[in-house]
CSV table of C-alpha atoms in Angstrom, one decimal:
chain,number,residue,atom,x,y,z
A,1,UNK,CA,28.9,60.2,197.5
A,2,UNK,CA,30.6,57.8,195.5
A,3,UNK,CA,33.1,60.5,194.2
A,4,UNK,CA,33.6,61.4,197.9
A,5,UNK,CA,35.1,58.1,198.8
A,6,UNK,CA,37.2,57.6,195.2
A,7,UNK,CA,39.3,61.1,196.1
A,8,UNK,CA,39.8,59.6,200.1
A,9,UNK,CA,40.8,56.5,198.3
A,10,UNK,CA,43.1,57.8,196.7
A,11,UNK,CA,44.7,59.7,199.3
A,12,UNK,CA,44.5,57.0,201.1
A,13,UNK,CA,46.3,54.5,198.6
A,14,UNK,CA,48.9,57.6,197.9
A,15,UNK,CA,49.9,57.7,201.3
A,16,UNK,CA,48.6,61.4,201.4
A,17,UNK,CA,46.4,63.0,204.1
A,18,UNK,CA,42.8,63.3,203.5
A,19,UNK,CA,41.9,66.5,201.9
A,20,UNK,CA,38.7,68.4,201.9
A,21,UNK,CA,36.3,67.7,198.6
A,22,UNK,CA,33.5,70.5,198.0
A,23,UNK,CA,31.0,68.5,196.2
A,24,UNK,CA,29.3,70.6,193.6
A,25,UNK,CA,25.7,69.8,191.8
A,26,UNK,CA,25.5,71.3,188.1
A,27,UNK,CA,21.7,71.3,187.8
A,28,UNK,CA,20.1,70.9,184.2
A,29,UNK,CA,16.9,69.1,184.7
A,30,UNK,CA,13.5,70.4,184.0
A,31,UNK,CA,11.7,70.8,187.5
A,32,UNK,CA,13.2,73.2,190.1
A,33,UNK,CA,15.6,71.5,192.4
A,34,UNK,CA,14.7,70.4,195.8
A,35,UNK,CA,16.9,70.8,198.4
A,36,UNK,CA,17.2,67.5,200.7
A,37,UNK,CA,20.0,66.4,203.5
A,38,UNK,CA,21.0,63.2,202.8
A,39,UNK,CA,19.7,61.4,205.4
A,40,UNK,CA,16.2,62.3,203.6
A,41,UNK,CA,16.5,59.4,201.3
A,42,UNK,CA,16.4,56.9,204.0
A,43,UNK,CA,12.9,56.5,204.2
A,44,UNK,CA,10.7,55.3,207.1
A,45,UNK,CA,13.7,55.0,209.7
A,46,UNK,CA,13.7,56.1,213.6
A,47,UNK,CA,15.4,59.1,214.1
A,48,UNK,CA,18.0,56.9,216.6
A,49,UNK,CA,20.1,55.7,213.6
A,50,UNK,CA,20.2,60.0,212.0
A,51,UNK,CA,23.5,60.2,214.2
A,52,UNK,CA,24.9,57.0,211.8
A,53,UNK,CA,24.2,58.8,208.6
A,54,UNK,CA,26.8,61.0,207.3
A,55,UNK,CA,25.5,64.5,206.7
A,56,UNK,CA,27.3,67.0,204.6
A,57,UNK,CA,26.4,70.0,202.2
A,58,UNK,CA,27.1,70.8,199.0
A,59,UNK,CA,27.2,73.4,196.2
A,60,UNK,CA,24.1,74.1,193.7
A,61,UNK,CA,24.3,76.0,190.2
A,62,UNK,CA,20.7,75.6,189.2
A,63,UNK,CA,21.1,76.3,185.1
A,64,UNK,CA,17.1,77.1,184.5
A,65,UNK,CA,17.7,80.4,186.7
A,66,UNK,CA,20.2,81.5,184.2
A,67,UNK,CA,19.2,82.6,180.5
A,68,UNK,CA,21.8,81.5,177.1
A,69,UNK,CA,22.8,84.9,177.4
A,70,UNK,CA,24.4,85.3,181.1
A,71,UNK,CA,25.4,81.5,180.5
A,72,UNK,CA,27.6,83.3,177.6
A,73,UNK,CA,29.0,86.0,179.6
A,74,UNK,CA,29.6,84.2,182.6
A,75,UNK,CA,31.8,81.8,180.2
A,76,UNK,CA,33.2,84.7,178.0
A,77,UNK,CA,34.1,86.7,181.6
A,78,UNK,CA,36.5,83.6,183.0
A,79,UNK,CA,37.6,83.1,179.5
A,80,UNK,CA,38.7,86.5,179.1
A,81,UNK,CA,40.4,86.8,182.7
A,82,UNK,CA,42.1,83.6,181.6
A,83,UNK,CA,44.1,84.8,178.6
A,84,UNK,CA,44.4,88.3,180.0
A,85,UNK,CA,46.4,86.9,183.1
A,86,UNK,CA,48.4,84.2,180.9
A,87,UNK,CA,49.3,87.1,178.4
A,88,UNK,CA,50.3,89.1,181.6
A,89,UNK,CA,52.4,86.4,183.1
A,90,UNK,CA,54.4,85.7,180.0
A,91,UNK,CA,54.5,88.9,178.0
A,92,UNK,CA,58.2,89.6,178.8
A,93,UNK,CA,59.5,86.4,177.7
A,94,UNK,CA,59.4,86.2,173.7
A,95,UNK,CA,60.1,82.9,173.5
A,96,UNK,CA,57.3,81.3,175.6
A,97,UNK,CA,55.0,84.1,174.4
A,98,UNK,CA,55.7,83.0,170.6
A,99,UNK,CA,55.5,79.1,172.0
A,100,UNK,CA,52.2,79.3,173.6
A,101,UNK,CA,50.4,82.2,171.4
A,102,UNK,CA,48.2,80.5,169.9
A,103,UNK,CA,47.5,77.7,172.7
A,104,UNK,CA,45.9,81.1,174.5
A,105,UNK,CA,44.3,82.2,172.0
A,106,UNK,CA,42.4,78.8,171.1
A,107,UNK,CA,41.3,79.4,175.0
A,108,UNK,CA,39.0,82.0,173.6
A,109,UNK,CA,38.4,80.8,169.6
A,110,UNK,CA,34.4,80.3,170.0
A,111,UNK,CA,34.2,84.4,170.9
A,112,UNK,CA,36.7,85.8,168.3
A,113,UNK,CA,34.0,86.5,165.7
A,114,UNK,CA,31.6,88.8,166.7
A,115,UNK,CA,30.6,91.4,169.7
A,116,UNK,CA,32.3,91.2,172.4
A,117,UNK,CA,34.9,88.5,171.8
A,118,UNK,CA,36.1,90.7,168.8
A,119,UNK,CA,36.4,94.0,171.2
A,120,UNK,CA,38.2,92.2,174.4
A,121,UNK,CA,40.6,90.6,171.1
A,122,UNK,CA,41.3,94.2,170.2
A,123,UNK,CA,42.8,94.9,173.1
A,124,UNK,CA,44.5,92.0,173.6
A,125,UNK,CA,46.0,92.5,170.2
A,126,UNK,CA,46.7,96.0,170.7
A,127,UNK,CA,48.4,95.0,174.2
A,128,UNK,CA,50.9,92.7,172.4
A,129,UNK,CA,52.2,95.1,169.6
A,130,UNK,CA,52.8,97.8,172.3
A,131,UNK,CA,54.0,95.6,175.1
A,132,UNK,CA,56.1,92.6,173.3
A,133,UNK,CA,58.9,92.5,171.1
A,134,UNK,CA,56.8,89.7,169.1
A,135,UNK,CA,56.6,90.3,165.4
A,136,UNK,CA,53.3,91.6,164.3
A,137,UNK,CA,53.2,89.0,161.4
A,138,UNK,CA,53.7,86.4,164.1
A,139,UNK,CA,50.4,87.6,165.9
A,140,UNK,CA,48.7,87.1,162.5
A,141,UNK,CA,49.5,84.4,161.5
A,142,UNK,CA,48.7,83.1,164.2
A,143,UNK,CA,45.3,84.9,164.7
A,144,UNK,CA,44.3,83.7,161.2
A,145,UNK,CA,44.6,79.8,162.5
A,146,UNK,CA,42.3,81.0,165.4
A,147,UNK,CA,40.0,83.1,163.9
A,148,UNK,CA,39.0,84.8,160.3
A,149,UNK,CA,37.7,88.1,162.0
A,150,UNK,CA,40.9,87.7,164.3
A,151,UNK,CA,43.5,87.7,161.6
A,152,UNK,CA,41.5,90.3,159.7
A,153,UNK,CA,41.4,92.5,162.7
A,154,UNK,CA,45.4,92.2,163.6
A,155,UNK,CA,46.5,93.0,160.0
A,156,UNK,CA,44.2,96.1,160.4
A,157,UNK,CA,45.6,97.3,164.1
A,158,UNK,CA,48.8,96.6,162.8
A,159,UNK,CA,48.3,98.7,159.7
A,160,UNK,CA,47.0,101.8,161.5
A,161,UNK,CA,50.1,101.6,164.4
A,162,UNK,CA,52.1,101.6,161.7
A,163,UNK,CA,50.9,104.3,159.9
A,164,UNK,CA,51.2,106.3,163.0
A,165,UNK,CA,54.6,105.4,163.9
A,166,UNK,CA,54.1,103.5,167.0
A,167,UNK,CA,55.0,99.7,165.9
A,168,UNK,CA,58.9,101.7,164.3
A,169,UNK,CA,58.7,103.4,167.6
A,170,UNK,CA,58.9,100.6,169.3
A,171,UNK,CA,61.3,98.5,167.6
A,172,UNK,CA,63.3,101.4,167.4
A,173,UNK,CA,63.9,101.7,170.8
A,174,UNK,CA,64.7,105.0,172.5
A,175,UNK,CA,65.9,106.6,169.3
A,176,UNK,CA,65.2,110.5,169.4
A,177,UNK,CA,63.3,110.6,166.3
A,178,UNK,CA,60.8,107.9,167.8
A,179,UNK,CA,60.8,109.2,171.2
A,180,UNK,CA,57.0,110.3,170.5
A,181,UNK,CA,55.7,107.3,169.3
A,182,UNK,CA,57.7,105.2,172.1
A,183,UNK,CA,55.9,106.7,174.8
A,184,UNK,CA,52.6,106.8,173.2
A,185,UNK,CA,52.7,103.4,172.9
A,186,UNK,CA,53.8,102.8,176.3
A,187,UNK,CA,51.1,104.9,177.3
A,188,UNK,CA,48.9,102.9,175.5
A,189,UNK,CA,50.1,99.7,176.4
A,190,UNK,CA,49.1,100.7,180.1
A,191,UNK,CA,45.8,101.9,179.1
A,192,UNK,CA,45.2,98.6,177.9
A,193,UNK,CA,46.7,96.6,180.5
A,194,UNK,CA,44.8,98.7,183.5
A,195,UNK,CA,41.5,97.8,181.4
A,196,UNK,CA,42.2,94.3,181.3
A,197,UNK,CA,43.0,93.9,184.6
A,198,UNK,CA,41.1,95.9,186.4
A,199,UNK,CA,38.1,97.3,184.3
A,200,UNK,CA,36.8,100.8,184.2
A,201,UNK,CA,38.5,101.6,187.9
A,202,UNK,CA,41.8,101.3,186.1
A,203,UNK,CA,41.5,104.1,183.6
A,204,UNK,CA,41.0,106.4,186.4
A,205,UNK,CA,44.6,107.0,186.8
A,206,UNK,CA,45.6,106.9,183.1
A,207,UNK,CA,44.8,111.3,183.2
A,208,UNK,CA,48.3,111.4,185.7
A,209,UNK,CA,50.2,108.9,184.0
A,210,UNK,CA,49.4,110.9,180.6
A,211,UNK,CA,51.3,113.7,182.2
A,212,UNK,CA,55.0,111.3,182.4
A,213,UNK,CA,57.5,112.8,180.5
A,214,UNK,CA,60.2,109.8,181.2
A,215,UNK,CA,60.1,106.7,179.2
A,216,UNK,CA,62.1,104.9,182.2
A,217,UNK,CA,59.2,105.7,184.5
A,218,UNK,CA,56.5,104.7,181.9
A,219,UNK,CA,57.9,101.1,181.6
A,220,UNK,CA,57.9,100.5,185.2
A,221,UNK,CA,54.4,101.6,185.4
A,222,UNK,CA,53.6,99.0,182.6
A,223,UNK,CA,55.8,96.2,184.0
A,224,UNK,CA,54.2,97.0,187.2
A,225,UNK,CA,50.5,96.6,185.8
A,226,UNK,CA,51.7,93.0,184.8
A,227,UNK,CA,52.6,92.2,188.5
A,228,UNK,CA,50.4,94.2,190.5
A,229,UNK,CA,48.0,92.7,192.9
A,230,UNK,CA,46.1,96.2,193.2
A,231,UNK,CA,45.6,99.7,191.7
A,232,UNK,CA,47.0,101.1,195.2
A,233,UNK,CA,51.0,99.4,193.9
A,234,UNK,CA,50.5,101.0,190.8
A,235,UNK,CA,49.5,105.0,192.4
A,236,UNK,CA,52.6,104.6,194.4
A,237,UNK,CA,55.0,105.0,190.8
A,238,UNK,CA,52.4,108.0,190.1
């Protein structure tokens, strides 16, 4: 309650309108939680003085209903969203991208070291040396700060794109020679940014985008991944 009246307070003292507070109970205690209005803790009174009480509702996560491990993937699922849609937001602008690389990344450091921290980093990884200009030795070095499985796994995706020709393909632009490896990485770039975005339904249309011959037409497809709100804005380039 008392938190109740500090935000009105403050609204108050700010000049502001009152705004609408959701209280919320993060339950940790040993016995099961018992639901009671607040009027219940004013014991022994007439029923009369109920309409004087405020009365108001409030929002219960209950932690002994929840084992360690869907407490960790709960966490690791809003952590993940997180730097997938701050990667998104920024992953045409070097600069901030380069700025802020590894403040996102530190978003996530407790799950870059095994399971599936290490397989959503993958992508992630994989996702910025196909869809940024961002040097590759930029990603880890700054990986290796984060994480020692993270740097180890960057140098090693970098390594095999390489070796394939994707990274030159890239930084090469739309050079004949590299025209292959351009649009397999753009390809792959969208793969990775339907997946991140919006999970298994996603890769349902990578089979027709496979089939694009232009490299134009690919890179509004990816661009348009990073600013879609659906899968239906993204079938419309198809």
């Amino acid at each position: 309650m008392k938190y109740l009246l500090k935000i009105w307070a403050a609204n108050s003292k700010q000049m502001q309108r009152l705004i609408p507070v959701i209280p919320v109970i993060l339950y940790h205690g040993k016995e099961t939680w018992k639901v009671r209005r607040f009027r219940d803790y004013f014991e022994g009174i007439d029923e009369v003085f109920f309409r004087f009480i405020p009365e108001f509702e409030y929002l219960l996560t209950d932690l002994s209903f929840y084992s360690n491990e869907e407490i960790k993937d709960k966490v690791f699922r809003r952590v993940s969203l997180q730097i997938t849609m701050l990667l998104m937001r920024n992953i045409y602008n070097d600069k901030i991208l380069g700025d802020k690389l590894k403040a996102f990344f530190e978003i996530g450091k407790q799950y870059f070291e095994e399971g599936e921290g290490l397989k959503f980093l993958e992508s992630v990884i994989r996702y910025l040396y196909y869809a940024s200009d961002i040097e590759e030795e930029r990603v880890i070095d700054t990986l290796k700060e984060i994480s020692e499985e993270g740097g180890r796994l960057s140098m090693t995706i970098a390594a095999r794109l390489i070796e394939k020709g994707k990274i030159a393909g890239r930084m090469e632009g739309r050079a004949e020679g590299e025209r292959k490896g351009r649009m397999e990485g753009l390809i792959e770039a969208i793969e990775i940014g339907l997946e991140l975005k919006y999970g298994v339904e996603g890769l349902r249309l990578l089979k027709r985008i496979g089939k694009i011959a232009a490299i134009e037409k690919l890179e509004s497809i990816k661009e348009a991944v990073k600013i879609s709100k659906n899968l239906e804005e993204i079938e419309k380039l198809l």
